[in-house]
Short mmCIF file of C-alpha atoms in Angstrom, two decimals:
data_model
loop_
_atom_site.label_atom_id
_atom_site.label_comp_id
_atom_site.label_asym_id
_atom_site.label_seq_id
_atom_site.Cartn_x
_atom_site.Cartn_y
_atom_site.Cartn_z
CA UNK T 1 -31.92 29.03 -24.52
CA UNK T 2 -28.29 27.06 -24.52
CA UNK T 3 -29.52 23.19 -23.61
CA UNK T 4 -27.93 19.35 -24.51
CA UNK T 5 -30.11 16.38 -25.34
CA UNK T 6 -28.34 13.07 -24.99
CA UNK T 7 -29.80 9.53 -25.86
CA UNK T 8 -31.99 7.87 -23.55
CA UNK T 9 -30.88 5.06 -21.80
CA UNK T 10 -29.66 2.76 -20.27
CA UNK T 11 -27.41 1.33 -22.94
CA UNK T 12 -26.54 -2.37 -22.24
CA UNK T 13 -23.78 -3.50 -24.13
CA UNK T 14 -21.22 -6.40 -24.11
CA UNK T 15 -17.43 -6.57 -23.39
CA UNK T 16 -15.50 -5.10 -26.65
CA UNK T 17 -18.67 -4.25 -28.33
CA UNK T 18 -18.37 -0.52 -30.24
CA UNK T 19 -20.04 2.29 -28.65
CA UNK T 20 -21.78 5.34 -29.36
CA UNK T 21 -23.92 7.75 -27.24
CA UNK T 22 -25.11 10.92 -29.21
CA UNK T 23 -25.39 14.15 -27.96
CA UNK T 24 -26.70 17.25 -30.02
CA UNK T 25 -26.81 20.73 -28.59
CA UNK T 26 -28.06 24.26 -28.94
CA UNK T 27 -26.49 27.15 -28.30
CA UNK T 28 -26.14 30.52 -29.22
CA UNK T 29 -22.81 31.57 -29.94
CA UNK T 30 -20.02 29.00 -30.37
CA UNK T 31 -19.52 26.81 -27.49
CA UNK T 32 -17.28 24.69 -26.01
CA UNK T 33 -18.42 20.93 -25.66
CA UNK T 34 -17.33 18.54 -23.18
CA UNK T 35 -17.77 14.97 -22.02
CA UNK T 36 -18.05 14.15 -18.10
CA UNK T 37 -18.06 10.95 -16.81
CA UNK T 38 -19.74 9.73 -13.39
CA UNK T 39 -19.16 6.16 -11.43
CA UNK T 40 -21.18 5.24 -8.87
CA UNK T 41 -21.25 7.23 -5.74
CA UNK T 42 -18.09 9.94 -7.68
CA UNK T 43 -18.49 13.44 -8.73
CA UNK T 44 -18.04 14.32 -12.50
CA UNK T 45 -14.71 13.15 -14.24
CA UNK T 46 -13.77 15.12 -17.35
CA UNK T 47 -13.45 12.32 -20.25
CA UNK T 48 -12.86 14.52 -23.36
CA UNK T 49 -13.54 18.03 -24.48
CA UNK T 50 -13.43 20.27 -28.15
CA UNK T 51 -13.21 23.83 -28.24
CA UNK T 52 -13.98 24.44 -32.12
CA UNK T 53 -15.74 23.18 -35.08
CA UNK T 54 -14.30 19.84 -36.22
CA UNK T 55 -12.14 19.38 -32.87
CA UNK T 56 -12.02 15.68 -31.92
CA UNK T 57 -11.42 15.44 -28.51
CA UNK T 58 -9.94 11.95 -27.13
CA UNK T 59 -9.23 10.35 -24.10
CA UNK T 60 -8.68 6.81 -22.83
CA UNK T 61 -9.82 5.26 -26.35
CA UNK T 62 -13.09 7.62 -26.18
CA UNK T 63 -13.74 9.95 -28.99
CA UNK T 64 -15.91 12.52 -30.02
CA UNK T 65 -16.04 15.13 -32.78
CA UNK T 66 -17.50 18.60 -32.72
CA UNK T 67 -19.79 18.72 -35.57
CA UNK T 68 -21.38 22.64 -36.30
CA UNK T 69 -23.51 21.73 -39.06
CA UNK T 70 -25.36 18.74 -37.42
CA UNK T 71 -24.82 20.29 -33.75
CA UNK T 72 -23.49 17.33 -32.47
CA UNK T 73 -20.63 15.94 -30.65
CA UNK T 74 -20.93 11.95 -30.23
CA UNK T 75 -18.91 9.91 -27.74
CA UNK T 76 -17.58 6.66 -29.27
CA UNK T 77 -15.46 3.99 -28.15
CA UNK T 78 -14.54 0.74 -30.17
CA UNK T 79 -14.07 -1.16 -27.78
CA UNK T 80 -16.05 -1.03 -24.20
CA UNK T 81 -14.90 -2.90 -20.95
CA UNK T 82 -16.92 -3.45 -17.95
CA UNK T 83 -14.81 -0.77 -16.10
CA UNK T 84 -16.60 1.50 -18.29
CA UNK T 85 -19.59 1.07 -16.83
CA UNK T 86 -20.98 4.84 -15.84
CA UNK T 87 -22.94 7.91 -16.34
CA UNK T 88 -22.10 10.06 -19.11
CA UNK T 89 -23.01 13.39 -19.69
CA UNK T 90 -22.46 15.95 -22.56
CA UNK T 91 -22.03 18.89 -21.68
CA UNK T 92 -21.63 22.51 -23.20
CA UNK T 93 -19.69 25.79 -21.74
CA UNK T 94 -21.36 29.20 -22.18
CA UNK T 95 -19.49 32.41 -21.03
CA UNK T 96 -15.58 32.58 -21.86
CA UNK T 97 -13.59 29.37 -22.79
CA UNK T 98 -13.39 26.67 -20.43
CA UNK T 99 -14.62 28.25 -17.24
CA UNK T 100 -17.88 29.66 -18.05
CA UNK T 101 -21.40 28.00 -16.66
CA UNK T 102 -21.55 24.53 -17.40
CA UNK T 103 -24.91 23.44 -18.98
CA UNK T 104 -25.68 19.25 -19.04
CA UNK T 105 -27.39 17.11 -21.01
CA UNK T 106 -29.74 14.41 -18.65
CA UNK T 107 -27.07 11.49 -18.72
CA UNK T 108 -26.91 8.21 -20.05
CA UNK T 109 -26.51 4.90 -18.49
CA UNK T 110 -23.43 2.84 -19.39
CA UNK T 111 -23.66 -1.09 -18.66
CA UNK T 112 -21.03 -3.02 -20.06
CA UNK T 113 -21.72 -6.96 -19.49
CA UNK T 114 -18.63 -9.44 -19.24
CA UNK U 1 -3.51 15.19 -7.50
CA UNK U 2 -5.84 18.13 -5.93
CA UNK U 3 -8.97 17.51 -5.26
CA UNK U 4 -12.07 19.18 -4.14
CA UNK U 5 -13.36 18.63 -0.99
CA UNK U 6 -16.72 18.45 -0.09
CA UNK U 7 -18.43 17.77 3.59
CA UNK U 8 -20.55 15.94 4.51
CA UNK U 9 -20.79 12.73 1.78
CA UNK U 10 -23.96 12.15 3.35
CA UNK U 11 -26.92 14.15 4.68
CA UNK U 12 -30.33 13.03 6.17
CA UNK U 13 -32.93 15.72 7.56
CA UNK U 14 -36.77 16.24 7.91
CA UNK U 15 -38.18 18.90 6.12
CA UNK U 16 -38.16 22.08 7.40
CA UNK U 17 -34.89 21.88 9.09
CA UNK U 18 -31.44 23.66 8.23
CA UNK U 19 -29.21 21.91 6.52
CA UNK U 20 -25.44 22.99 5.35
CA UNK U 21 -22.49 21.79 2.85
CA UNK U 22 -19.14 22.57 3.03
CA UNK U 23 -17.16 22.91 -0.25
CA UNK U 24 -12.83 23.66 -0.28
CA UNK U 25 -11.99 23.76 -3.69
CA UNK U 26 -8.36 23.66 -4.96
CA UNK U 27 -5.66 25.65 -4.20
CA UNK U 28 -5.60 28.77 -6.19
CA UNK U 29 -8.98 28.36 -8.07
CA UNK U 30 -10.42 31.70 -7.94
CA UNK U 31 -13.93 30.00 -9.65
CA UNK U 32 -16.36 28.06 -7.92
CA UNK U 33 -19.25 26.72 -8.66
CA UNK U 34 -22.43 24.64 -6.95
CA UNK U 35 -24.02 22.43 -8.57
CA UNK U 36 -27.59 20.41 -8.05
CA UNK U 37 -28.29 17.03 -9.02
CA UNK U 38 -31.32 15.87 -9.24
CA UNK U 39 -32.06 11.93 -9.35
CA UNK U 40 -31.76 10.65 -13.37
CA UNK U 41 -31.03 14.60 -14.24
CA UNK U 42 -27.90 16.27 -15.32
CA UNK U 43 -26.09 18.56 -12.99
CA UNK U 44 -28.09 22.34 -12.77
CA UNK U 45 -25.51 24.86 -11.78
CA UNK U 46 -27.37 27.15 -8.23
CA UNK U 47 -24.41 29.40 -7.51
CA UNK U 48 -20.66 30.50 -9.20
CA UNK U 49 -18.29 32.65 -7.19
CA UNK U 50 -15.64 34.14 -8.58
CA UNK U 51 -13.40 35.27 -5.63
CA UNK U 52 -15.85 35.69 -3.10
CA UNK U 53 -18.45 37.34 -5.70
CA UNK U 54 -21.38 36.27 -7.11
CA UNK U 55 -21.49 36.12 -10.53
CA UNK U 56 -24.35 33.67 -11.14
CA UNK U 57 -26.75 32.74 -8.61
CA UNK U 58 -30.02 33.02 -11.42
CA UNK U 59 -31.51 29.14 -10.39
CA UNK U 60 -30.53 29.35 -6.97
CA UNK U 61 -34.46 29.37 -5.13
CA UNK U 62 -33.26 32.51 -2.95
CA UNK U 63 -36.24 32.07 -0.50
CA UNK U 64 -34.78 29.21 1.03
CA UNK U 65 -30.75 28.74 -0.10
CA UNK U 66 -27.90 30.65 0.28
CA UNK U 67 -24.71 30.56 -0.39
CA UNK U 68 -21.59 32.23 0.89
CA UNK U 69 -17.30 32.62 0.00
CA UNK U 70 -16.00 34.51 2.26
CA UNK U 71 -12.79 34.77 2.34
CA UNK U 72 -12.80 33.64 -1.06
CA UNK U 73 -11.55 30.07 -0.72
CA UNK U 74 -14.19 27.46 1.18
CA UNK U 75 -17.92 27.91 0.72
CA UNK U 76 -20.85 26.78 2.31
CA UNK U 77 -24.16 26.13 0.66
CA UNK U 78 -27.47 26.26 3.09
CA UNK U 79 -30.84 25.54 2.96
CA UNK U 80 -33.61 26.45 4.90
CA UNK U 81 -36.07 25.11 5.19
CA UNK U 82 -35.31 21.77 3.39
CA UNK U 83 -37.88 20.45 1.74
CA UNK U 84 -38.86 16.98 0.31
CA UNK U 85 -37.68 18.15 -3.10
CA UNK U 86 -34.56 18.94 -2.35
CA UNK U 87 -33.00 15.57 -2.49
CA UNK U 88 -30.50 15.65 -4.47
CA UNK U 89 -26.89 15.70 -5.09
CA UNK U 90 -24.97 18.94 -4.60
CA UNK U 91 -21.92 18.96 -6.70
CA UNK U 92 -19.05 21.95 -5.87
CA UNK U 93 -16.61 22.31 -8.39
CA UNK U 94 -13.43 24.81 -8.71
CA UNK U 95 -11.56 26.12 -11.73
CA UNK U 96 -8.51 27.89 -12.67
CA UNK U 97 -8.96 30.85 -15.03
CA UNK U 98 -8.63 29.03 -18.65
CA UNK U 99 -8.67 25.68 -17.28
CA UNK U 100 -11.45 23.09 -16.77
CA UNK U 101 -13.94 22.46 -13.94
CA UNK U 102 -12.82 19.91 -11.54
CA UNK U 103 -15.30 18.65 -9.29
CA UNK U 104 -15.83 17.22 -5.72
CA UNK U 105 -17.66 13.93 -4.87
CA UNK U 106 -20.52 15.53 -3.90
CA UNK U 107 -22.91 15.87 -1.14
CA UNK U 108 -26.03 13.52 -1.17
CA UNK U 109 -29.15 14.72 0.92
CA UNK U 110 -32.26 12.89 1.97
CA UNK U 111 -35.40 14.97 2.81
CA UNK U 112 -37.67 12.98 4.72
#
């Protein structure tokens, strides 16, 4: 079946250090991909999305590309703050565009240290 | 900005009691879905409505949850009887044909 597998963590990084949390996926079908983002004690935040092969989806200096041949879309930052400091989760749609069933990866732990 | 709301923020029960969470998604989002969250686990969806039809409800443990829409706006998720495995987060979340999922804060419940 349609499942994510992020990197394990929790990542433990430095102020401005560069970023990357990989995600690969399988799914039947092409999916849409997604990043969430969780701070303590919040729901889900959408970060980013891609709807296609080689979409790169971008928000608030995060990045990720949509890679079909390595199933993959890795989120990447060049720059982390401690504000950044989180749960992320990769995430893929199944079912029609953006509003089908939502299926997550298991999270990974952001810590960004001043 | 809308937001989903979600009631209570907090739950504690004892097993075998009835609990219930309250979910008002946004105005105009005819989807909505609940989600579990299990501690360290990614979000599992139990239960998607669209209107006040099921569409999905294949992981939601029918012997002890339900969940109901109405009128097609609010919903309320219950369970019983809780049981110690059920702690958890329970994520609602509401879309707009085409557009993303946004989701409430969440309801956390302790089964003690």
């Amino acid at each position: 079946g349609d499942s994510v597998t992020q990197m394990e963590g929790p990542v433990t990084l430095s102020e401005e250090a560069f970023l990357t949390i990989n995600c690969t996926y399988t799914a039947t079908g092409y999916p849409s991909l997604f990043w969430y983002v969780q701070y303590p004690g919040e729901g889900l935040q959408l970060l980013l999305k891609a709807t296609k092969a080689d979409d790169k989806g971008s928000n608030k200096g995060f990045e990720a590309t949509y890679r079909k041949e390595t199933t993959s879309f890795h989120l990447e930052k060049g720059s982390v703050q401690v504000s950044d400091s989180a749960v992320y989760f990769c995430a893929l749609s199944v079912g029609s565009s953006n509003t089908g069933k939502l299926i997550f990866g298991q999270g990974t732990t952001l810590q960004v240290k001043p | 900005e809308a937001e989903v709301a979600q009631s209570p923020r907090y739950k504690i029960t004892e097993k075998s009691q009835a609990v219930a969470f309250w979910c008002d998604p946004i105005s105009g989002h005819a989807t909505l879905y609940w989600y579990r969250q299990i501690l360290g686990q990614g979000p599992e969806l139990l239960v998607q409505f669209q209107d006040e039809s099921v569409v999905d409800d294949s992981q939601l443990p029918k012997d002890r949850f339900s969940a109901e829409r109405l009128k097609g706006v609010d919903s309320t998720l219950k369970i019983q009887p809780a049981e110690l495995g059920d702690s958890a987060m329970y994520l609602c979340a509401s879309s707009l044909k085409g557009s993303e999922m946004v989701f409430g804060p969440g309801t956390r419940l302790t089964v003690l």
